[in-house]
Short mmCIF file of C-alpha atoms in Angstrom, two decimals:
data_model
loop_
_atom_site.label_atom_id
_atom_site.label_comp_id
_atom_site.label_asym_id
_atom_site.label_seq_id
_atom_site.Cartn_x
_atom_site.Cartn_y
_atom_site.Cartn_z
CA MET A 444 0.26 0.27 0.10
CA ARG A 445 1.80 3.15 -1.29
CA GLU A 446 0.32 6.64 0.24
CA LEU A 447 0.72 9.58 -2.08
CA ASP A 448 -1.79 12.55 -3.11
CA VAL A 449 -2.84 12.09 -6.52
CA VAL A 450 -3.46 9.20 -9.04
CA VAL A 451 -3.41 9.77 -12.36
CA ILE A 452 -4.98 6.83 -14.54
CA GLY A 453 -4.27 7.34 -18.36
CA ALA A 454 -1.57 8.77 -20.13
CA GLY A 455 -3.27 10.17 -22.62
CA GLN A 456 -3.81 13.84 -23.96
CA ALA A 457 -6.10 14.44 -20.91
CA GLY A 458 -3.81 12.45 -18.51
CA LEU A 459 -0.66 14.43 -19.69
CA SER A 460 -2.23 17.50 -19.23
CA ALA A 461 -2.87 16.95 -15.66
CA ALA A 462 0.64 15.59 -15.03
CA HIS A 463 2.29 18.23 -16.49
CA HIS A 464 -0.36 20.97 -14.11
CA LEU A 465 0.61 18.87 -11.17
CA ARG A 466 4.16 19.53 -11.70
CA ARG A 467 3.77 22.92 -11.91
CA VAL A 468 2.32 23.32 -8.76
CA GLY A 469 5.35 21.43 -7.29
CA LEU A 470 4.11 17.90 -6.84
CA GLU A 471 6.87 15.11 -7.88
CA PRO A 472 6.53 12.26 -10.01
CA ASP A 473 6.30 8.86 -7.70
CA VAL A 474 6.24 11.34 -4.69
CA GLY A 475 3.23 13.50 -4.79
CA PHE A 476 1.76 12.21 -7.72
CA VAL A 477 2.04 8.71 -10.40
CA VAL A 478 0.68 8.68 -13.55
CA LEU A 479 -0.44 4.72 -14.51
CA ASP A 480 -1.23 4.17 -18.22
CA HIS A 481 -2.05 0.37 -19.18
CA ALA A 482 -0.43 0.74 -22.85
CA PRO A 483 2.53 -0.46 -23.92
CA ARG A 484 4.39 2.63 -25.09
CA PRO A 485 3.33 6.44 -25.23
CA GLY A 486 0.73 8.04 -27.63
CA GLY A 487 -2.54 7.26 -25.57
CA ALA A 488 -5.22 6.00 -27.96
CA TRP A 489 -3.44 7.33 -30.93
CA GLN A 490 -0.68 4.35 -30.76
CA PHE A 491 -3.95 2.14 -31.82
CA ARG A 492 -5.01 3.84 -34.76
CA TRP A 493 -5.00 2.16 -38.57
CA PRO A 494 -2.21 2.95 -40.59
CA SER A 495 -3.98 4.78 -42.74
CA LEU A 496 -4.73 7.55 -40.81
CA THR A 497 -2.23 9.76 -41.69
CA TYR A 498 -1.28 13.15 -39.44
CA GLY A 499 -2.92 14.91 -42.35
CA LYS A 500 -6.59 13.78 -41.66
CA VAL A 501 -6.56 14.43 -37.95
CA HIS A 502 -8.89 17.23 -37.70
CA GLY A 503 -7.93 19.56 -34.86
CA MET A 504 -5.27 18.04 -32.84
CA HIS A 505 -4.09 20.49 -30.12
CA ALA A 506 -0.69 20.86 -28.72
CA LEU A 507 -0.17 19.59 -25.17
CA PRO A 508 0.52 22.56 -22.75
CA GLY A 509 3.93 23.89 -22.75
CA MET A 510 5.19 22.19 -25.95
CA GLU A 511 4.28 22.66 -29.56
CA LEU A 512 4.16 19.78 -32.08
CA THR A 513 5.98 21.11 -35.11
CA GLY A 514 7.65 19.62 -38.54
CA ALA A 515 5.34 17.29 -38.64
CA ASP A 516 5.16 14.77 -41.70
CA PRO A 517 1.48 14.98 -42.95
CA ASP A 518 2.06 11.58 -44.91
CA ARG A 519 3.20 9.58 -41.90
CA PRO A 520 0.48 7.53 -39.64
CA SER A 521 -1.05 9.60 -37.06
CA SER A 522 -0.13 6.84 -34.59
CA GLU A 523 3.35 7.51 -35.60
CA VAL A 524 3.55 11.54 -35.19
CA ILE A 525 1.69 11.48 -31.89
CA GLY A 526 3.03 8.90 -30.44
CA ALA A 527 6.61 10.24 -30.51
CA TYR A 528 5.16 13.59 -29.80
CA PHE A 529 3.68 11.90 -26.52
CA ALA A 530 6.72 10.34 -25.89
CA ALA A 531 9.22 13.41 -26.10
CA TYR A 532 6.79 15.34 -24.02
CA GLU A 533 6.93 12.93 -20.94
CA GLU A 534 10.51 12.82 -21.29
CA ARG A 535 11.00 16.65 -21.55
CA PHE A 536 8.64 17.06 -18.42
CA ASP A 537 9.89 14.10 -16.81
CA LEU A 538 6.69 12.97 -16.00
CA ARG A 539 7.79 9.05 -15.15
CA VAL A 540 4.57 7.49 -16.52
CA HIS A 541 4.09 3.89 -15.12
CA ARG A 542 3.21 1.45 -18.01
CA PRO A 543 1.91 -0.85 -18.95
CA VAL A 544 -0.32 -1.04 -15.44
CA GLU A 545 -3.66 -2.29 -15.61
CA VAL A 546 -6.44 -0.29 -12.88
CA SER A 547 -8.79 -2.91 -11.90
CA ALA A 548 -10.71 -1.00 -9.21
CA VAL A 549 -11.02 2.20 -7.35
CA ARG A 550 -12.47 2.00 -4.05
CA GLU A 551 -13.27 3.88 -0.81
CA GLY A 552 -9.92 3.32 1.67
CA SER A 553 -9.08 4.45 5.15
CA GLY A 554 -8.58 7.87 6.54
CA GLY A 555 -10.14 9.52 3.79
CA ARG A 556 -8.25 7.99 0.92
CA LEU A 557 -9.04 6.03 -2.12
CA PHE A 558 -7.51 2.64 -2.85
CA VAL A 559 -6.59 2.26 -6.41
CA GLU A 560 -5.86 -1.34 -7.24
CA THR A 561 -3.43 -2.12 -9.87
CA SER A 562 -1.27 -4.76 -11.44
CA GLU A 563 1.63 -3.48 -9.79
CA GLY A 564 0.08 -2.72 -5.83
CA THR A 565 -2.49 -0.88 -4.62
CA TYR A 566 -2.11 2.80 -4.45
CA ALA A 567 -3.44 5.15 -1.43
CA PRO A 568 -4.19 8.40 -2.63
CA ARG A 569 -6.42 11.61 -1.59
CA ALA A 570 -7.63 12.09 -5.05
CA VAL A 571 -7.58 10.65 -8.60
CA ILE A 572 -7.76 12.13 -11.68
CA ASN A 573 -9.22 9.95 -14.39
CA ALA A 574 -7.96 10.07 -17.79
CA THR A 575 -9.00 6.67 -19.65
CA GLY A 576 -10.62 7.83 -22.69
CA THR A 577 -13.09 5.67 -24.48
CA TRP A 578 -10.76 3.64 -26.78
CA ASP A 579 -10.88 0.44 -24.74
CA ARG A 580 -14.92 0.73 -24.50
CA PRO A 581 -15.96 0.31 -28.66
CA PHE A 582 -19.71 0.05 -28.53
CA TRP A 583 -21.51 -2.45 -30.61
CA PRO A 584 -25.19 -2.12 -31.21
CA ARG A 585 -27.20 -5.40 -31.29
CA TYR A 586 -29.64 -6.29 -33.93
CA PRO A 587 -31.62 -9.16 -34.68
CA GLY A 588 -29.94 -12.07 -36.57
CA GLN A 589 -26.47 -10.73 -35.97
CA GLU A 590 -24.99 -13.88 -34.53
CA THR A 591 -25.99 -15.69 -37.80
CA PHE A 592 -23.85 -13.41 -40.29
CA ARG A 593 -21.48 -16.03 -41.89
CA GLY A 594 -19.31 -12.97 -43.03
CA ARG A 595 -16.88 -10.68 -40.56
CA GLN A 596 -18.03 -8.08 -38.38
CA LEU A 597 -15.35 -5.76 -36.96
CA HIS A 598 -15.46 -2.30 -35.31
CA THR A 599 -13.35 0.98 -35.48
CA ALA A 600 -11.22 -0.24 -32.67
CA ASP A 601 -9.94 -3.20 -34.93
CA TYR A 602 -9.82 -1.32 -38.46
CA PRO A 603 -6.54 -2.21 -40.02
CA GLY A 604 -6.89 -0.37 -43.34
CA PRO A 605 -8.72 -0.24 -46.78
CA GLU A 606 -6.42 -2.94 -48.76
CA GLU A 607 -7.55 -5.76 -46.41
CA PHE A 608 -11.36 -5.63 -47.82
CA ALA A 609 -10.09 -5.67 -51.60
CA GLY A 610 -12.66 -7.32 -54.03
CA GLN A 611 -15.23 -7.35 -50.87
CA ARG A 612 -18.90 -5.83 -50.28
CA VAL A 613 -18.88 -4.03 -47.22
CA VAL A 614 -21.38 -2.54 -44.87
CA VAL A 615 -19.80 0.45 -43.02
CA VAL A 616 -22.32 1.33 -40.19
CA GLY A 617 -22.27 4.75 -38.62
CA GLY A 618 -22.05 8.52 -39.38
CA GLY A 619 -18.97 10.06 -37.55
CA ALA A 620 -16.22 10.94 -38.68
CA SER A 621 -14.42 7.57 -38.48
CA GLY A 622 -17.52 5.92 -40.71
CA THR A 623 -17.01 8.64 -43.45
CA GLN A 624 -13.07 8.00 -43.50
CA HIS A 625 -13.37 4.22 -43.42
CA LEU A 626 -16.02 4.35 -46.26
CA MET A 627 -13.60 6.51 -48.52
CA GLU A 628 -10.82 4.73 -48.17
CA ILE A 629 -12.33 1.12 -48.79
CA ALA A 630 -14.49 2.07 -51.58
CA GLU A 631 -11.14 2.30 -53.53
CA HIS A 632 -10.40 -1.55 -52.92
CA ALA A 633 -13.87 -2.80 -51.98
CA ALA A 634 -15.97 -4.45 -54.81
CA ASP A 635 -19.02 -2.66 -53.39
CA THR A 636 -19.77 -0.22 -50.59
CA PHE A 637 -23.19 0.75 -48.54
CA TRP A 638 -23.31 3.53 -45.73
CA VAL A 639 -25.99 2.91 -43.20
CA THR A 640 -26.45 5.33 -40.58
CA ARG A 641 -29.29 5.95 -38.19
CA SER A 642 -30.00 9.26 -38.94
CA GLU A 643 -29.09 11.68 -42.07
CA PRO A 644 -25.35 13.01 -41.62
CA VAL A 645 -25.03 16.48 -41.34
CA PHE A 646 -22.11 17.97 -43.16
CA ARG A 647 -20.55 21.34 -41.86
CA GLU A 648 -19.02 23.79 -44.33
CA GLY A 649 -16.55 26.40 -43.28
CA PRO A 650 -14.02 26.56 -40.81
CA PHE A 651 -14.47 25.12 -37.33
CA THR A 652 -14.26 28.40 -35.48
CA GLU A 653 -13.61 28.86 -31.53
CA GLU A 654 -17.26 30.26 -30.92
CA TRP A 655 -18.81 26.81 -32.81
CA GLY A 656 -16.16 24.69 -30.60
CA ARG A 657 -17.43 26.28 -27.35
CA ALA A 658 -20.83 25.88 -28.06
CA ALA A 659 -21.07 22.37 -29.08
CA VAL A 660 -18.81 21.48 -25.75
CA ALA A 661 -21.60 23.38 -23.47
CA MET A 662 -24.40 21.28 -25.09
CA VAL A 663 -22.26 18.01 -24.01
CA GLU A 664 -21.59 19.53 -20.88
CA GLU A 665 -24.85 19.92 -19.96
CA ARG A 666 -25.59 16.51 -20.44
CA VAL A 667 -22.93 15.51 -18.17
CA ARG A 668 -24.25 18.08 -15.65
CA ARG A 669 -27.55 16.14 -15.84
CA GLY A 670 -25.90 12.55 -15.27
CA LEU A 671 -26.88 11.51 -18.61
CA PRO A 672 -24.28 9.47 -20.67
CA PRO A 673 -22.35 11.98 -22.76
CA ARG A 674 -22.25 12.48 -26.34
CA SER A 675 -19.33 12.87 -28.42
CA VAL A 676 -18.42 16.67 -29.43
CA VAL A 677 -18.37 15.21 -32.92
CA SER A 678 -22.12 14.48 -32.70
CA VAL A 679 -22.94 17.91 -31.96
CA THR A 680 -20.81 19.45 -34.17
CA GLY A 681 -21.33 17.72 -37.48
CA LEU A 682 -18.82 16.18 -40.15
CA PRO A 683 -16.30 18.71 -41.35
CA MET A 684 -16.91 19.13 -45.04
CA THR A 685 -13.12 18.22 -46.28
CA ASP A 686 -11.91 18.33 -49.71
CA ALA A 687 -12.14 14.48 -50.02
CA VAL A 688 -15.58 14.09 -48.71
CA ARG A 689 -16.28 16.91 -51.22
CA ARG A 690 -14.84 14.91 -53.91
CA ALA A 691 -16.75 11.92 -52.92
CA ARG A 692 -19.76 13.66 -52.88
CA GLU A 693 -19.28 15.25 -56.21
CA ARG A 694 -18.47 11.48 -57.70
CA GLY A 695 -21.73 9.85 -56.35
CA GLY A 696 -22.43 6.31 -54.84
CA VAL A 697 -20.03 6.03 -52.08
CA LEU A 698 -21.65 8.73 -49.61
CA ASP A 699 -25.09 7.69 -50.57
CA ARG A 700 -26.61 7.13 -47.25
CA LEU A 701 -29.17 4.10 -46.59
CA PRO A 702 -31.36 4.21 -43.42
CA MET A 703 -30.63 1.59 -40.64
CA PHE A 704 -31.17 -1.76 -41.50
CA ASP A 705 -33.94 -3.84 -39.42
CA ARG A 706 -31.85 -7.01 -38.95
CA ILE A 707 -29.02 -9.02 -40.26
CA THR A 708 -29.17 -12.26 -42.45
CA PRO A 709 -26.44 -14.78 -42.76
CA ASP A 710 -25.74 -12.97 -46.03
CA GLY A 711 -25.76 -9.19 -45.54
CA VAL A 712 -28.60 -6.89 -43.70
CA ALA A 713 -32.48 -6.42 -44.47
CA TRP A 714 -34.98 -3.98 -44.02
CA ASP A 715 -38.60 -4.78 -43.10
CA ASP A 716 -39.40 -2.87 -46.74
CA GLY A 717 -37.98 -6.02 -48.27
CA ARG A 718 -34.70 -4.23 -49.25
CA VAL A 719 -31.92 -6.58 -48.83
CA VAL A 720 -28.29 -5.95 -49.02
CA GLU A 721 -25.42 -8.90 -49.63
CA ALA A 722 -22.07 -7.99 -47.98
CA GLU A 723 -18.93 -10.17 -46.68
CA VAL A 724 -18.26 -7.69 -44.16
CA ILE A 725 -20.12 -5.04 -41.53
CA LEU A 726 -17.88 -2.59 -40.22
CA TRP A 727 -19.31 -0.72 -37.09
CA ALA A 728 -18.31 2.72 -37.03
CA THR A 729 -20.10 3.11 -33.79
CA GLY A 730 -18.32 5.18 -31.96
CA PHE A 731 -17.07 4.14 -28.31
CA ARG A 732 -18.47 4.64 -24.36
CA PRO A 733 -16.04 6.19 -21.73
CA ALA A 734 -14.14 3.37 -20.31
CA VAL A 735 -14.86 4.19 -16.34
CA ASP A 736 -15.84 0.66 -15.35
CA HIS A 737 -13.06 0.45 -12.67
CA LEU A 738 -14.68 3.50 -11.09
CA ALA A 739 -17.57 1.09 -10.21
CA PRO A 740 -17.18 0.61 -6.84
CA LEU A 741 -17.36 4.14 -5.81
CA LYS A 742 -21.44 4.09 -7.18
CA LEU A 743 -20.67 7.25 -8.88
CA ARG A 744 -23.47 6.84 -11.91
CA GLU A 745 -26.53 8.44 -11.66
CA PRO A 746 -30.09 7.16 -12.61
CA GLY A 747 -29.61 8.14 -16.00
CA GLY A 748 -26.78 6.16 -16.37
CA GLY A 749 -23.87 8.81 -16.53
CA ILE A 750 -21.38 10.25 -13.85
CA ARG A 751 -22.61 13.91 -13.15
CA ALA A 752 -19.78 16.47 -13.10
CA GLU A 753 -19.08 19.91 -12.08
CA ASP A 754 -16.25 21.04 -14.16
CA THR A 755 -14.10 17.63 -14.00
CA ARG A 756 -15.28 16.97 -10.19
CA ALA A 757 -17.99 14.32 -10.06
CA VAL A 758 -20.59 15.20 -8.08
CA ARG A 759 -20.97 11.73 -5.76
CA ASP A 760 -17.18 11.96 -4.98
CA GLY A 761 -15.09 15.30 -4.88
CA ARG A 762 -12.07 13.00 -4.53
CA VAL A 763 -12.57 12.02 -8.14
CA HIS A 764 -12.05 13.85 -11.19
CA LEU A 765 -12.88 13.10 -14.86
CA VAL A 766 -10.65 14.42 -17.63
CA GLY A 767 -11.22 13.67 -21.30
CA TYR A 768 -14.83 12.70 -20.10
CA GLY A 769 -17.93 14.45 -22.00
CA PRO A 770 -17.27 17.66 -22.86
CA SER A 771 -13.27 17.47 -22.41
CA ALA A 772 -13.25 14.94 -24.72
CA SER A 773 -11.53 16.42 -27.42
CA THR A 774 -7.47 17.50 -27.74
CA ILE A 775 -8.03 21.47 -26.52
CA GLY A 776 -11.00 20.44 -23.90
CA ALA A 777 -8.43 17.45 -22.45
CA ASN A 778 -6.02 20.16 -22.16
CA ARG A 779 -8.18 22.53 -20.25
CA ALA A 780 -9.56 19.84 -18.22
CA GLY A 781 -6.20 18.65 -16.88
CA ARG A 782 -5.41 22.25 -15.62
CA ALA A 783 -9.03 22.54 -14.03
CA ALA A 784 -8.55 19.14 -12.24
CA VAL A 785 -5.26 19.92 -10.76
CA ARG A 786 -7.05 23.55 -9.63
CA SER A 787 -9.48 21.44 -7.82
CA VAL A 788 -7.41 18.83 -6.59
CA MET A 789 -5.15 21.44 -5.07
CA ARG A 790 -7.76 22.94 -3.18
CA LEU A 791 -9.06 19.65 -1.71
CA LEU A 792 -5.46 18.72 -0.61
CA ARG A 793 -5.11 21.85 1.46
CA GLU A 794 -8.76 21.22 3.15
CA THR A 795 -7.69 17.87 3.96
CA GLY A 796 -4.30 18.10 4.35
CA GLY A 797 -2.15 16.70 1.80
CA ASP A 798 1.47 17.19 1.64
CA LEU A 799 1.71 20.73 -0.13
CA GLY A 800 5.31 21.38 1.19
CA ALA A 801 6.35 21.82 -2.51
CA GLU A 802 3.62 23.15 -4.14
CA THR A 803 5.16 27.31 -4.00
CA GLY A 804 7.99 25.75 -6.51
CA GLY A 805 5.83 25.27 -9.30
CA GLY A 806 5.86 29.16 -10.19
CA ARG A 807 3.40 31.09 -12.10
CA PRO A 808 0.93 29.47 -14.77
CA GLY A 809 2.48 29.81 -18.36
CA ARG A 810 0.43 30.59 -21.28
CA GLU A 811 -0.38 27.09 -22.96
CA ALA A 812 0.95 26.68 -26.71
CA GLY A 813 -1.31 25.69 -29.15
CA ALA A 814 -4.44 27.17 -31.11
CA ALA A 815 -7.71 27.56 -28.73
CA VAL A 816 -9.84 25.40 -31.18
CA ALA A 817 -12.35 22.99 -29.59
CA ALA A 818 -11.90 20.46 -32.52
CA PRO A 819 -12.95 17.19 -31.86
CA VAL A 820 -10.53 14.42 -32.34
CA SER A 821 -11.10 12.33 -35.74
CA GLY A 822 -10.58 8.88 -36.32
CA GLY A 823 -13.24 7.30 -33.20
#
């Protein structure tokens, strides 16, 4: 059992931002706080993105606080570019991330502390900053007949790139950024593609301004305040009208959307009006849900199914802060949430007698790097 002030769970954008700000207020890695990450290497969820998602296709990648991402090759896979950037960031600010470490549960401890049970032992912090994102919880909808399908079903989380679907008939399900990206590149290799969505996709023309981004984040934040499961920021903003999307729409066919099918057959999908599509592959680009099952022992969920939070603080337990959750599930939102969580945690530590002896060594907060646009993260 190891006591310290703060445990940060997850080393993606939100977790690294929080760790950076903990250092700025004077807490030391492995002394005042620890960062735990279950991934095998730096890069957060980005390290698992498919190779064809190059850095030039990423929408709204915002720099981590205090260090710009410069000179990146737009044709290089985003997993490599951002993975290298995160690795350099961890080294520059000496964040000492522990990996790979699995966190199995966070539960009530003793003396006002929480117990964080992990594959490297149990930590007993006064506060937890949870930055586990969504990548580990792909959402698979259920439809009648799904288990009878003789072809292949896979999710965005398993997407290998377009070449693997050469000569096949592919149904892509989902109207988000990942669905459109998968569809357009698969169409260049597959025998045929079919795009199925629950609602009519909305493409947004023009620049993604800071004002629009703030308005979209506010809509997601309202759901979190009500204790409802958060929606993604991109579900509110709509899809960006990129040059690739524009060309695909002008050609016709690929982005011709079909309404959601009613059932799955052994050979494809079918609608109640008699329409049938035969396919060898169903690709579910249906998004992700927050990976927060390890917090279940604290009983943070509301009747609506979500965790109600004010700013980043869980309403049912003020020792737990959620970053990269709901309204902060974007690269700029994660940065801001990391800073806000640390401010709130430091207030908590002062109130509960945490070790703040080094707090004055952090200096004055500096200006963060990057453009202040709350753009959604593409690719899932």
